[in-house]
Coordinates of C-alpha atoms and ligand atoms in Angstrom, one line a residue:
X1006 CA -43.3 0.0 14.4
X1007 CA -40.6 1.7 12.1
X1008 CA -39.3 -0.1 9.1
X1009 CA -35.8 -1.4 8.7
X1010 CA -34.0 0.7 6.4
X1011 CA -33.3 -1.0 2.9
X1012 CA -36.8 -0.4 1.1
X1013 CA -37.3 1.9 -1.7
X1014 CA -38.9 4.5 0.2
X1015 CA -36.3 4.4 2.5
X1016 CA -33.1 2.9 1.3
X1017 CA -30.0 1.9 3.4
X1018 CA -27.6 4.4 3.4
X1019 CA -24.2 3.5 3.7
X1020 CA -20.6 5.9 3.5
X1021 CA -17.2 3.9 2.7
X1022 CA -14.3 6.2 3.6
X1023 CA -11.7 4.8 1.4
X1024 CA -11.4 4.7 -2.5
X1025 CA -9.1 1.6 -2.6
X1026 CA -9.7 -2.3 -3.5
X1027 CA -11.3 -2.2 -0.2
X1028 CA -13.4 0.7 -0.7
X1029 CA -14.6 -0.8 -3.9
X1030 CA -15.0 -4.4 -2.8
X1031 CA -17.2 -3.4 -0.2
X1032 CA -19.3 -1.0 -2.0
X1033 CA -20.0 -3.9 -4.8
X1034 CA -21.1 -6.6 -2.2
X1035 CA -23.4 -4.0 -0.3
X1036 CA -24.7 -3.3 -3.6
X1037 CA -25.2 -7.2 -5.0
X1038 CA -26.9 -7.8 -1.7
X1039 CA -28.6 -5.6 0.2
X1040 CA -32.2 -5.0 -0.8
X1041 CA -31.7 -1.3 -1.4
X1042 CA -28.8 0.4 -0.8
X1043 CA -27.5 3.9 -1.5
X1044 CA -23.4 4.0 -1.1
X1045 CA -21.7 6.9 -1.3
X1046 CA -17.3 6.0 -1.7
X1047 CA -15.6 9.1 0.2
X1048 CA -11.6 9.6 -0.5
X1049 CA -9.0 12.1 0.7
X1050 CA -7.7 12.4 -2.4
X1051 CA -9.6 13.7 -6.0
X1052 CA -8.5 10.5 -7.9
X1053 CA -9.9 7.0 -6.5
X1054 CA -8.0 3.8 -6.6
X1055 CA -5.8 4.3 -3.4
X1056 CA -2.6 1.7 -3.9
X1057 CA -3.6 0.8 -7.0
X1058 CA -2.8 4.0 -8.7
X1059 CA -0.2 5.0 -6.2
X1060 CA 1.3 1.9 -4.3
X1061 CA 1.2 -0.5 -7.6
X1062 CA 4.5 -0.6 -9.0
X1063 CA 4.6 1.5 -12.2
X1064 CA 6.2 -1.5 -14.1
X1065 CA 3.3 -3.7 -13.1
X1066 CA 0.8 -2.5 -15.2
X1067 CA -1.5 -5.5 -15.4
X1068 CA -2.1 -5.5 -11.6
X1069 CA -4.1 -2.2 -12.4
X1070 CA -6.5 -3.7 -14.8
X1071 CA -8.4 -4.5 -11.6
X1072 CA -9.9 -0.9 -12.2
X1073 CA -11.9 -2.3 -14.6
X1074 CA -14.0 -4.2 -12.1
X1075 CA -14.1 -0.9 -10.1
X1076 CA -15.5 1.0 -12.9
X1077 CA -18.3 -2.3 -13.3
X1078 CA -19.2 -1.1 -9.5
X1079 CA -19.0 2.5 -9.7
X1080 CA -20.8 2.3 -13.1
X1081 CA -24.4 1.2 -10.6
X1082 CA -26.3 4.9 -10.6
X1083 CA -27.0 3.6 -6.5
X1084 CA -22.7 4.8 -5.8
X1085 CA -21.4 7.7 -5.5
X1086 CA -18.0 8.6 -5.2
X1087 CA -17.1 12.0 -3.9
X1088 CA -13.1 12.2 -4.4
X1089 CA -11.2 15.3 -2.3
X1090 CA -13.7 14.8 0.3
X1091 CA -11.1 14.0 3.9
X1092 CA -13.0 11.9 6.6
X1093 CA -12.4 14.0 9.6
X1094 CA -11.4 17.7 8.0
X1095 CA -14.4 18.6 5.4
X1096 CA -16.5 15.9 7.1
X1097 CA -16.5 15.1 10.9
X1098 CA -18.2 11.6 12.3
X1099 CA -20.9 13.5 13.6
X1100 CA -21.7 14.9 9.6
X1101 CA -21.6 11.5 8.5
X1102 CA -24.0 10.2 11.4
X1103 CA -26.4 12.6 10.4
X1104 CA -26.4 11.4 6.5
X1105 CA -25.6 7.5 6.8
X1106 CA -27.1 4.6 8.6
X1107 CA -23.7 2.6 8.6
X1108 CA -20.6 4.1 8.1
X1109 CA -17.4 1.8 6.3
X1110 CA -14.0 3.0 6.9
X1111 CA -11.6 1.7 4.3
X1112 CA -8.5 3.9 4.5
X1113 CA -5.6 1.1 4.3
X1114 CA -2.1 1.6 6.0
X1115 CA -1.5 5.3 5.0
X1116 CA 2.4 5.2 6.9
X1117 CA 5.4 3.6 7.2
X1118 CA 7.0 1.9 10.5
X1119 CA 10.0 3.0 12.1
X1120 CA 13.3 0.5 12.6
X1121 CA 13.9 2.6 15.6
X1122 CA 17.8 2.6 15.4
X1123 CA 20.4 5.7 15.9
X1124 CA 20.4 7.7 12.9
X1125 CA 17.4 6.7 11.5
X1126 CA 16.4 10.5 10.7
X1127 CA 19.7 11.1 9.3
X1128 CA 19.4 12.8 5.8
X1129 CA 19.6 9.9 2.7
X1130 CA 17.4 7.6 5.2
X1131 CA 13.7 7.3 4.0
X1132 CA 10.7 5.1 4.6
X1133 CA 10.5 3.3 1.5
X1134 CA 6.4 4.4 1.5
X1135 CA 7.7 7.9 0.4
X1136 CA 9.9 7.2 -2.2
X1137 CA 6.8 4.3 -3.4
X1138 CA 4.3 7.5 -3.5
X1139 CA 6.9 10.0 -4.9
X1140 CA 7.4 7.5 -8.3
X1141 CA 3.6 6.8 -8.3
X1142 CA 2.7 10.6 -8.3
X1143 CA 1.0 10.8 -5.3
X1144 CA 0.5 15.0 -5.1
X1145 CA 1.3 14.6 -1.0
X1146 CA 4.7 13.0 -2.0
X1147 CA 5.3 14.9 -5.2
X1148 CA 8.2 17.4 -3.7
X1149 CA 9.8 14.9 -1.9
X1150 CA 13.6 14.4 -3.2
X1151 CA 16.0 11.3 -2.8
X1152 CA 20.0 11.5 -3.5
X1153 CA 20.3 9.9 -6.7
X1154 CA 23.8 10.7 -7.1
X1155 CA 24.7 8.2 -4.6
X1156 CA 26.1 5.3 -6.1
X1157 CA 25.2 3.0 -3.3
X1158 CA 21.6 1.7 -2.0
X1159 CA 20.7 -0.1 0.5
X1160 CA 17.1 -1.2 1.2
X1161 CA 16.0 -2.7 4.7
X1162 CA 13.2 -5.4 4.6
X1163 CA 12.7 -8.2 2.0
X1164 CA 8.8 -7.7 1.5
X1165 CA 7.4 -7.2 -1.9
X1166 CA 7.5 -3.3 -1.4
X1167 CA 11.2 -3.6 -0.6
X1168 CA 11.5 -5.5 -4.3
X1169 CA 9.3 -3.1 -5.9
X1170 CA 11.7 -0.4 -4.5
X1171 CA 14.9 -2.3 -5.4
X1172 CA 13.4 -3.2 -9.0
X1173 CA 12.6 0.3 -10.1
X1174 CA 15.6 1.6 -8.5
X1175 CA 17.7 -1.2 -11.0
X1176 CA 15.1 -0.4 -14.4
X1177 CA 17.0 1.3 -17.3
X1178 CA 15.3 4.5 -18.3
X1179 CA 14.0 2.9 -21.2
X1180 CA 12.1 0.2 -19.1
X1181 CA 10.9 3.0 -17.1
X1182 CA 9.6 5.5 -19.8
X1183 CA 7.2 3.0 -21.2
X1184 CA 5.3 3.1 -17.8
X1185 CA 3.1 5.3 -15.8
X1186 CA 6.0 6.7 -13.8
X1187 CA 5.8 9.7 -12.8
X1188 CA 7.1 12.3 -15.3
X1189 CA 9.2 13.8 -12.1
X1190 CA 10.5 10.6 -11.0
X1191 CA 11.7 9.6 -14.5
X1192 CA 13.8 12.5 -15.3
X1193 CA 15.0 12.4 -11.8
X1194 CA 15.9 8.4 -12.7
X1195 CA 17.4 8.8 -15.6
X1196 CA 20.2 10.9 -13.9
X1197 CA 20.3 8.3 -11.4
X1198 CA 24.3 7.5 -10.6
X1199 CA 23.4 4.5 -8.6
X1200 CA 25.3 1.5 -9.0
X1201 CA 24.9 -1.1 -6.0
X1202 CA 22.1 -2.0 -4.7
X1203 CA 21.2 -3.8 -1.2
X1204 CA 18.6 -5.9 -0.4
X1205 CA 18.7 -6.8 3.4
X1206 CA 16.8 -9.5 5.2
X1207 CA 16.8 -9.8 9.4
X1208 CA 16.1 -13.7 9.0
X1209 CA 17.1 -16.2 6.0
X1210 CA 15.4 -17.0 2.8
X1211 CA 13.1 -19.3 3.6
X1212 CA 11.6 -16.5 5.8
X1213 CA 11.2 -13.9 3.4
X1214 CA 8.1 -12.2 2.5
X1215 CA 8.5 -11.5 -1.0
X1216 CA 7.0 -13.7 -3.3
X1217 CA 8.3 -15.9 -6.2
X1218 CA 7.3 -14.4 -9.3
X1219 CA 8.2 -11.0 -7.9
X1220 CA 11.9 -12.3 -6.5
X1221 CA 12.4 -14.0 -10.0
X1222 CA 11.7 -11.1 -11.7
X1223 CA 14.8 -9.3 -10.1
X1224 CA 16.7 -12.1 -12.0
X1225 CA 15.5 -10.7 -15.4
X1226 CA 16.4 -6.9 -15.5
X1227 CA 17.7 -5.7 -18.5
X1228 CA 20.7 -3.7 -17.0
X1229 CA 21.5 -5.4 -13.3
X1230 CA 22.9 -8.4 -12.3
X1231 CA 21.7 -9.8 -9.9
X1232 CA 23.3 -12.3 -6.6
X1233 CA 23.7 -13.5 -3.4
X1234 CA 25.7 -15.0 -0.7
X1235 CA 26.3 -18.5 -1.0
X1236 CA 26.6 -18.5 3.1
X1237 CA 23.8 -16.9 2.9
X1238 CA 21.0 -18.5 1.1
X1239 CA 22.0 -21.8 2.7
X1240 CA 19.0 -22.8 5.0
X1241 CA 20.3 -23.3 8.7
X1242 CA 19.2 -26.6 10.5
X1243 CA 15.7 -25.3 12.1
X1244 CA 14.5 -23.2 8.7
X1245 CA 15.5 -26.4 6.9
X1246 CA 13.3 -28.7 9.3
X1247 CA 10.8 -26.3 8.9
X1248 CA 10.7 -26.4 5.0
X1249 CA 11.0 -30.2 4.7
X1250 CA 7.8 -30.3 7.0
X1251 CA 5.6 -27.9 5.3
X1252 CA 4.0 -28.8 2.4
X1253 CA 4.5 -25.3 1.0
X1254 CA 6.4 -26.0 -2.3
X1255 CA 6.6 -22.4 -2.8
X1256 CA 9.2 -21.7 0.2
X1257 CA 11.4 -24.6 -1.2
X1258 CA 11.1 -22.9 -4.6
X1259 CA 12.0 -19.6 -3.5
X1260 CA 15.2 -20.8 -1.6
X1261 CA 16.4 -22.7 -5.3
X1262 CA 16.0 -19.3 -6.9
X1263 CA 18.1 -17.6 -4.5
X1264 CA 20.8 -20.2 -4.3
X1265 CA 20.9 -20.1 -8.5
X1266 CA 21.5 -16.4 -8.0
X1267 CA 24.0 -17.0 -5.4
X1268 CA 25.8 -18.9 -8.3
X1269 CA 25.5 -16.2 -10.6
X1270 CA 28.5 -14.1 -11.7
X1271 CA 28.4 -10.7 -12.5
X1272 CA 27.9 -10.2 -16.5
X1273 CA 29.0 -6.8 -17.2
X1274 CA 25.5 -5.3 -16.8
X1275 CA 25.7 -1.5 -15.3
X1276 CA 24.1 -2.1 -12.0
X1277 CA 24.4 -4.9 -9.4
X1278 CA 21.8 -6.1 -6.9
X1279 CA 22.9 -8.3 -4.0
X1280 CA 20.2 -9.8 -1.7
X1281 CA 21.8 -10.2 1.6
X1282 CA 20.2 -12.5 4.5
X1283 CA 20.5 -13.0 8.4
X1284 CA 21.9 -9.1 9.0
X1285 CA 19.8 -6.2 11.1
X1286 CA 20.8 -2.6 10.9
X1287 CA 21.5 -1.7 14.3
X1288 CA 23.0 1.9 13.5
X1289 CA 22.9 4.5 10.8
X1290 CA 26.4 6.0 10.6
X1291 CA 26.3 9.5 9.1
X1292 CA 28.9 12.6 8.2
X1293 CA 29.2 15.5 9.9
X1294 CA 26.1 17.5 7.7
X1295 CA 24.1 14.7 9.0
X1296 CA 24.2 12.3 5.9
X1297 CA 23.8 8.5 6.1
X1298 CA 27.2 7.1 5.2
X1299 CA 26.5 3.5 6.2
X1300 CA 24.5 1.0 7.8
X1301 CA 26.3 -0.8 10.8
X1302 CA 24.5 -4.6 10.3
X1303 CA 24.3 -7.2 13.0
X1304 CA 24.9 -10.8 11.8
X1305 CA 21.9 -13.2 13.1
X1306 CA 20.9 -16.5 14.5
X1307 CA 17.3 -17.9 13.9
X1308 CA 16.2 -19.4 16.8
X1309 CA 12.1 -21.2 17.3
X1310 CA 9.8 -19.3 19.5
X1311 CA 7.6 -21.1 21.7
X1312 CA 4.9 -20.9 19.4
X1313 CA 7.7 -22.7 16.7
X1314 CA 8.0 -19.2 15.1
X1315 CA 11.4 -18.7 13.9
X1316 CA 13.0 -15.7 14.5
X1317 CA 16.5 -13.3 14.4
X1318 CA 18.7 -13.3 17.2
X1319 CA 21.8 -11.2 17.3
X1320 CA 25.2 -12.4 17.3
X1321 CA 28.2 -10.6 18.0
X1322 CA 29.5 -10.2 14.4
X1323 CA 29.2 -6.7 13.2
X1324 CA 30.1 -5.0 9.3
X1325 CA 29.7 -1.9 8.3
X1326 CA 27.7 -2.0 5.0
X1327 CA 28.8 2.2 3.2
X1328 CA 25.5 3.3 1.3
X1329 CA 24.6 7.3 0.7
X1330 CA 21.0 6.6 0.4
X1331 CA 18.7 4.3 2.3
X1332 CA 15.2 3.0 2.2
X1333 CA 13.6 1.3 4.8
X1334 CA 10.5 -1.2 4.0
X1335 CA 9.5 -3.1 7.3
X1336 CA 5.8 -2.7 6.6
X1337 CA 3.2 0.2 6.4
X1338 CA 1.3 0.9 9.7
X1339 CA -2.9 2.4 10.0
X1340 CA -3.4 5.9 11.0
X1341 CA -6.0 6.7 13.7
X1342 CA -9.1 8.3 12.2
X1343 CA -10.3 11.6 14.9
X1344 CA -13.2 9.9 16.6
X1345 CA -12.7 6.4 16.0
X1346 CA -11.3 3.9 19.0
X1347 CA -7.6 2.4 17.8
X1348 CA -5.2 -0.3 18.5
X1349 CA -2.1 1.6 19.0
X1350 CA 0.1 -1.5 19.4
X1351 CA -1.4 -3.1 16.1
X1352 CA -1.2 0.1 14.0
X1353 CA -5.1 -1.2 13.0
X1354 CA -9.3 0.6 14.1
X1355 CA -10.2 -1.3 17.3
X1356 CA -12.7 -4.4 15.5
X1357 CA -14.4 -7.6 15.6
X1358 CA -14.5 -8.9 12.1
X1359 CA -15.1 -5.8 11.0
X1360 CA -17.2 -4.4 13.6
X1361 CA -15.6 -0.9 15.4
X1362 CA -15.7 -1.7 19.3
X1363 CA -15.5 0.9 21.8
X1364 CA -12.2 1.4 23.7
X1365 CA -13.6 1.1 27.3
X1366 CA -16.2 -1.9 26.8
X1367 CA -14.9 -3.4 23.4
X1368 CA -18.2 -3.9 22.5
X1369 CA -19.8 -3.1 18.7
X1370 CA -20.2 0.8 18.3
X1371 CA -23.4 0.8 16.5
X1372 CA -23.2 1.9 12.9
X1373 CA -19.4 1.9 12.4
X1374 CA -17.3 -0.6 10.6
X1375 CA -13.6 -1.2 8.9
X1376 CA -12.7 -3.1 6.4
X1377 CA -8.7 -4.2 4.6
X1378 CA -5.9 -3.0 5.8
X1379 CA -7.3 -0.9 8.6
X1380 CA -8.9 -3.9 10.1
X1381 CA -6.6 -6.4 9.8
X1382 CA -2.6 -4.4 9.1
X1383 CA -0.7 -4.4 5.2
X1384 CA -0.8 -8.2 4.6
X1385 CA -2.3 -9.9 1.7
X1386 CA -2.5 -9.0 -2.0
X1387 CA -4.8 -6.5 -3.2
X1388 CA -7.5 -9.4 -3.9
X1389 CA -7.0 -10.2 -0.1
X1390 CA -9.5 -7.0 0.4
X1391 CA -12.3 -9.2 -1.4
X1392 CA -13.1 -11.4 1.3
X1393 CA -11.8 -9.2 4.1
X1394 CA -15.0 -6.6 3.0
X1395 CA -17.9 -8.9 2.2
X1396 CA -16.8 -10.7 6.2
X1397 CA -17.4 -6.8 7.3
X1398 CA -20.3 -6.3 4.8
X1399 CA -21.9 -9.4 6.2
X1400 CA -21.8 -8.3 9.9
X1401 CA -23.3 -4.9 8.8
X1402 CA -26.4 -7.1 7.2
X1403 CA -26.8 -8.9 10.5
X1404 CA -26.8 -5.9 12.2
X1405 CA -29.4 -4.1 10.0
X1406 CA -31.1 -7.3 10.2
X1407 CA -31.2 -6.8 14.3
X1408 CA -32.3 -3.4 14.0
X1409 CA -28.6 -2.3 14.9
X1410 CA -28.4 1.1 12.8
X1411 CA -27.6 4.7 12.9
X1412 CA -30.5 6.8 12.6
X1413 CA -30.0 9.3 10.6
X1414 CA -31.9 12.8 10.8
X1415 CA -30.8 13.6 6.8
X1416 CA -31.0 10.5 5.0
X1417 CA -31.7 11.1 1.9
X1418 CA -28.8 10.8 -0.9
X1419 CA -29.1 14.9 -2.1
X1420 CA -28.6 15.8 1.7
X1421 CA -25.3 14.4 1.6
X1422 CA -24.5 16.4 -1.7
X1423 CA -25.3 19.2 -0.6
X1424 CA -22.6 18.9 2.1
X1425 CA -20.0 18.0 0.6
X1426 CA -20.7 20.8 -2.1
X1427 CA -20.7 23.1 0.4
X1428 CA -17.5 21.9 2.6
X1429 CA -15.5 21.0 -0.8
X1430 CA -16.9 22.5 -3.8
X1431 CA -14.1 21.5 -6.0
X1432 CA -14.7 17.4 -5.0
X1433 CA -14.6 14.8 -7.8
X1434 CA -17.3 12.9 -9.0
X1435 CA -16.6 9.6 -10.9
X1436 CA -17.9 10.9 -13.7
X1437 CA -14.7 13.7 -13.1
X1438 CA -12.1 11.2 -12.6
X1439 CA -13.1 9.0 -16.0
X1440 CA -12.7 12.3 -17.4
X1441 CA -9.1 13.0 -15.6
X1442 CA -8.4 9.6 -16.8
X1443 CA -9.4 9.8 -20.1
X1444 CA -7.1 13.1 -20.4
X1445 CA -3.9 10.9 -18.9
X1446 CA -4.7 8.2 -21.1
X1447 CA -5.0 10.1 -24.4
X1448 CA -1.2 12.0 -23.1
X1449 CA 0.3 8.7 -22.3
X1450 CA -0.6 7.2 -26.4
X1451 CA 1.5 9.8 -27.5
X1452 CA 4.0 8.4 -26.0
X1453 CA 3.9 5.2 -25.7
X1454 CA 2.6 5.2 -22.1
X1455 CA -0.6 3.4 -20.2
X1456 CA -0.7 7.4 -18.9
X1457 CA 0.5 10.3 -18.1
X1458 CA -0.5 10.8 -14.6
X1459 CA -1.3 14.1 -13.0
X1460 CA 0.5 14.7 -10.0
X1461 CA -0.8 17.9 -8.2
X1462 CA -4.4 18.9 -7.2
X1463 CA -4.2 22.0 -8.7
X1464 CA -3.5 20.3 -11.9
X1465 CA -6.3 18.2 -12.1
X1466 CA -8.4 20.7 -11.1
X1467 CA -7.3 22.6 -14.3
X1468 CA -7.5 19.8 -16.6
X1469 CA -10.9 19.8 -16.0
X1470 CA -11.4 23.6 -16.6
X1471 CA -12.1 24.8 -12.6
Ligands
NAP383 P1 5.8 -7.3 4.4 O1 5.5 -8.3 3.4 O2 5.2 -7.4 5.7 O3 7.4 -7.3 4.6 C1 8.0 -6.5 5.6 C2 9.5 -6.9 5.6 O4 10.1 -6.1 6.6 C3 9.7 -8.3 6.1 O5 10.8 -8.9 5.4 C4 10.1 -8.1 7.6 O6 10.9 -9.2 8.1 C5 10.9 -6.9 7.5 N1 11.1 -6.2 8.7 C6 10.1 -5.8 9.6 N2 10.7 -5.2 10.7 C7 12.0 -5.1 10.4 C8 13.1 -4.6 11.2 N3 13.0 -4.0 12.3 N4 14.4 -4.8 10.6 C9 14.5 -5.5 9.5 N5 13.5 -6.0 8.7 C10 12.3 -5.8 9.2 O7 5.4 -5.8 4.0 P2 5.5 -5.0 2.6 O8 6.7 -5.4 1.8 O9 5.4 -3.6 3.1 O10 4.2 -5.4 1.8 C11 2.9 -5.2 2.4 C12 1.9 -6.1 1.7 O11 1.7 -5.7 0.3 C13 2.4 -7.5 1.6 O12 1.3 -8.4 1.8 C14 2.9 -7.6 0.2 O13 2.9 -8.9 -0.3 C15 1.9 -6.8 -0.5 N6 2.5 -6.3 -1.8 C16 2.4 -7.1 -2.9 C17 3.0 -6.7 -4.1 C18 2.8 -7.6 -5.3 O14 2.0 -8.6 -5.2 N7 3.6 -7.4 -6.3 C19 3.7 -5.5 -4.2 C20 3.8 -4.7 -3.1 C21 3.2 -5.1 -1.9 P3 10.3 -10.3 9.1 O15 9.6 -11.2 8.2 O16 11.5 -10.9 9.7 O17 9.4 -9.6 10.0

């Protein structure tokens, strides 16, 4: 009879594809609690961190000191991490099945959804993801180019992406050059013209998905004043049912911050921010070279699902909101990986806690997981990914408890290296990237900056001397 792998003659051998929180949560519990584990952390991209370095608001620096906990996990000699390495172009499924007995995928919500309106591709109209990567630095996004000469902005969606957007959008050059912004972004900010800015929600406050501290932090920019409609912000009967029922405080909270900034009046600062509730885009309404003019908005009604749900409903009062430059942020969306099964209508990897299941019989594929925003769709904070990958960990232990594994013809951790040496010679090791990152770091004290990020591959191959 054959041993379970997991001893240390033959260890468990386990591939994440993913370098975010997820990627990193994962790879820690596999290695607090498996017997003996070998995991090797793949990523697309040289540096590892996914959202944290590129999704995280650069203005929020204290979100990223969660890296330090990364570095706790990537600092046990059992975890590799081969940065530059894409799942699916340098190495196929049927690479990895040769190498690993489980394979994690970890790869987050790498696009944007659509509103799907008329004039949604007109020119000035962006997903909100690109202009989020763009500021961040992320070399894919790092030519991309918004109109920052228009002096009106409107932004479509009222998560906490949406207030990120609206937020650094509003920052003075001075609050942004003491960040990690993106040297590109910066200079392109500080010529900024815009003046207005837009914040639209399809339902009413109390629905809103952003979150207090990060709505009352709009109310405490150095340079924008910030308000709202007092029609606005006023609950309708059902959403004010609903709040009086719930035993949320937070919701009530958030709907007294709004109506205090409803009662605000402008103080002479050089930007305005309005937060507007109950209106859909229906239309984008452009010129005749194709560029957004305007948003055509749809006022709403809430009305209760059968489930109690309440949602938007329109009504039959239109306005015509002007804005040169628009950003919509209704929510990221998964990206199928070649090989592995997908729910197309969910954006996420076809999964049972965690488990992949085949498209036909939806039962476990044996060997292959997902874990964080692949598994479940963009909800949660970045700690949400903690949980979310020990409940997929845990199912991979029961499996390798059941004898449910890949078995692997190459095993062995230099087997691996050697492929991805020879498929991407120029990958990234962690011990690269705390290199890369000591380099940033030492730029950005010059300056007064937590960094001064790197934002092209051939760059950071440079830095380091290949
Ligand atoms: P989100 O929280 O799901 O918000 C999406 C927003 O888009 C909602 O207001 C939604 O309204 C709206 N929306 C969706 N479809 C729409 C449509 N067709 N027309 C108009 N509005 C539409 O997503 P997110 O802002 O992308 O954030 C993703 C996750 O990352 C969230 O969990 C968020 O909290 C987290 N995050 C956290 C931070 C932080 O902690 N500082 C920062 C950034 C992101 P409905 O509610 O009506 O659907």
């Amino acid at each position: 009879m054959t041993t379970l792998p997991g001893t240390p003659d033959r260890p468990l051998r386990v591939a994440i594809i993913g370098a975010g929180p997820t990627g990193f949560y994962a790879a820690d519990h596999l290695l607090r609690n498996a017997k003996v584990v070998e995991v090797d952390l793949y990523d697309r991209l040289l540096t590892p961190y996914g959202l944290v370095r590129l999704g995280v608001a650069p203005d929020h620096q204290k979100i990223k000191f969660v890296t330090n906990v990364f570095d706790k996990v990537a600092a046990n000699p059992r975890f590799r991490f081969y940065g530059g390495v894409e799942f699916g172009k340098d190495v196929t499924l049927a690479d990895l099945k040769m190498h690993y007995h489980q394979i994690v995928y970890c790869t987050g919500a790498q696009t944007d959804r659509h509103m799907g309106i008329p004039g949604e591709g007109l020119s000035g109209s962006h997903p909100a993801t690109e202009f989020v990567a763009w500021y961040n630095g992320h070399p894919d996004y790092r030519h991309c180019t918004f109109d920052l000469t228009q002096e009106r902005v409107a932004v479509v969606g009222v998560g906490n992406v949406a207030v990120d957007v609206v937020r650094i959008l509003c920052r003075t050059p001075e609050e942004l050059a003491t960040t990690d912004i993106a040297d590109y972004a910066l200079e392109a900010l500080r010529k900024s013209r815009v003046k207005d800015v837009y914040l639209l929600g399809r339902r009413g406050p109390a629905q809103a998905a952003f979150t207090n501290p990060e709505v009352k932090e709009l109310g405490e920019l150095a340079d924008a004043d910030v308000t709202a409609r007092a029609d606005e912000v006023e609950l309708d009967p059902l959403s004010r049912a609903a709040v009086e029922r719930s035993a949320d405080r937070a919701t009530q909270k958030k709907v007294e911050i709004l109506k205090e900034y409803a009662n605000r009046r402008p103080t002479g600062k050089s930007r305005r921010l309005t937060l507007r509730f109950m209106v859909s885009p229906v239309e984008m309404l452009g010129d005749e070279a194709g560029n957004v003019t305007a948003l055509k908005l749809v006022r709403n009604e809430l009305y209760a699902t059968s489930t109690g749900a309440l949602q938007p409903r329109a009504t039959g009062h239109f306005e015509t909101l002007p804005a040169g430059l628009v950003f919509r942020s209704v929510g990221y969306r998964g990206v199928p990986l070649p090989g592995v099964p997908f729910n197309e209508s969910w954006g996420v990897i076809l999964n049972d806690k965690g488990r992949v299941l085949d498209s036909d019989t939806k039962q476990p594929i044996v060997g292959e997981y997902a874990a964080g925003w692949i598994k479940r769709g963009p909800t949660g904070v970045i700690g949400t990914n903690k949980p979310d990958a020990a409940e997929t960990v845990d199912c991979m232990f029961e499996d390798l408890a059941a004898g449910r594994v890949l078995e692997p013809a190459h095993p062995e951790v230099a087997a691996a290296e050697a492929l991805v040496r020879q498929r991407q010679p120029n990958y990234f090791s962690y011990e690269d990237w705390k290199k890369l990152d000591k380099i940033e770091t030492e730029r950005g004290r010059a300056e007064g900056r937590p960094r001064v990020k790197f934002t092209s591959v051939d760059e950071m191959l440079a830095a380091l001397g290949r």
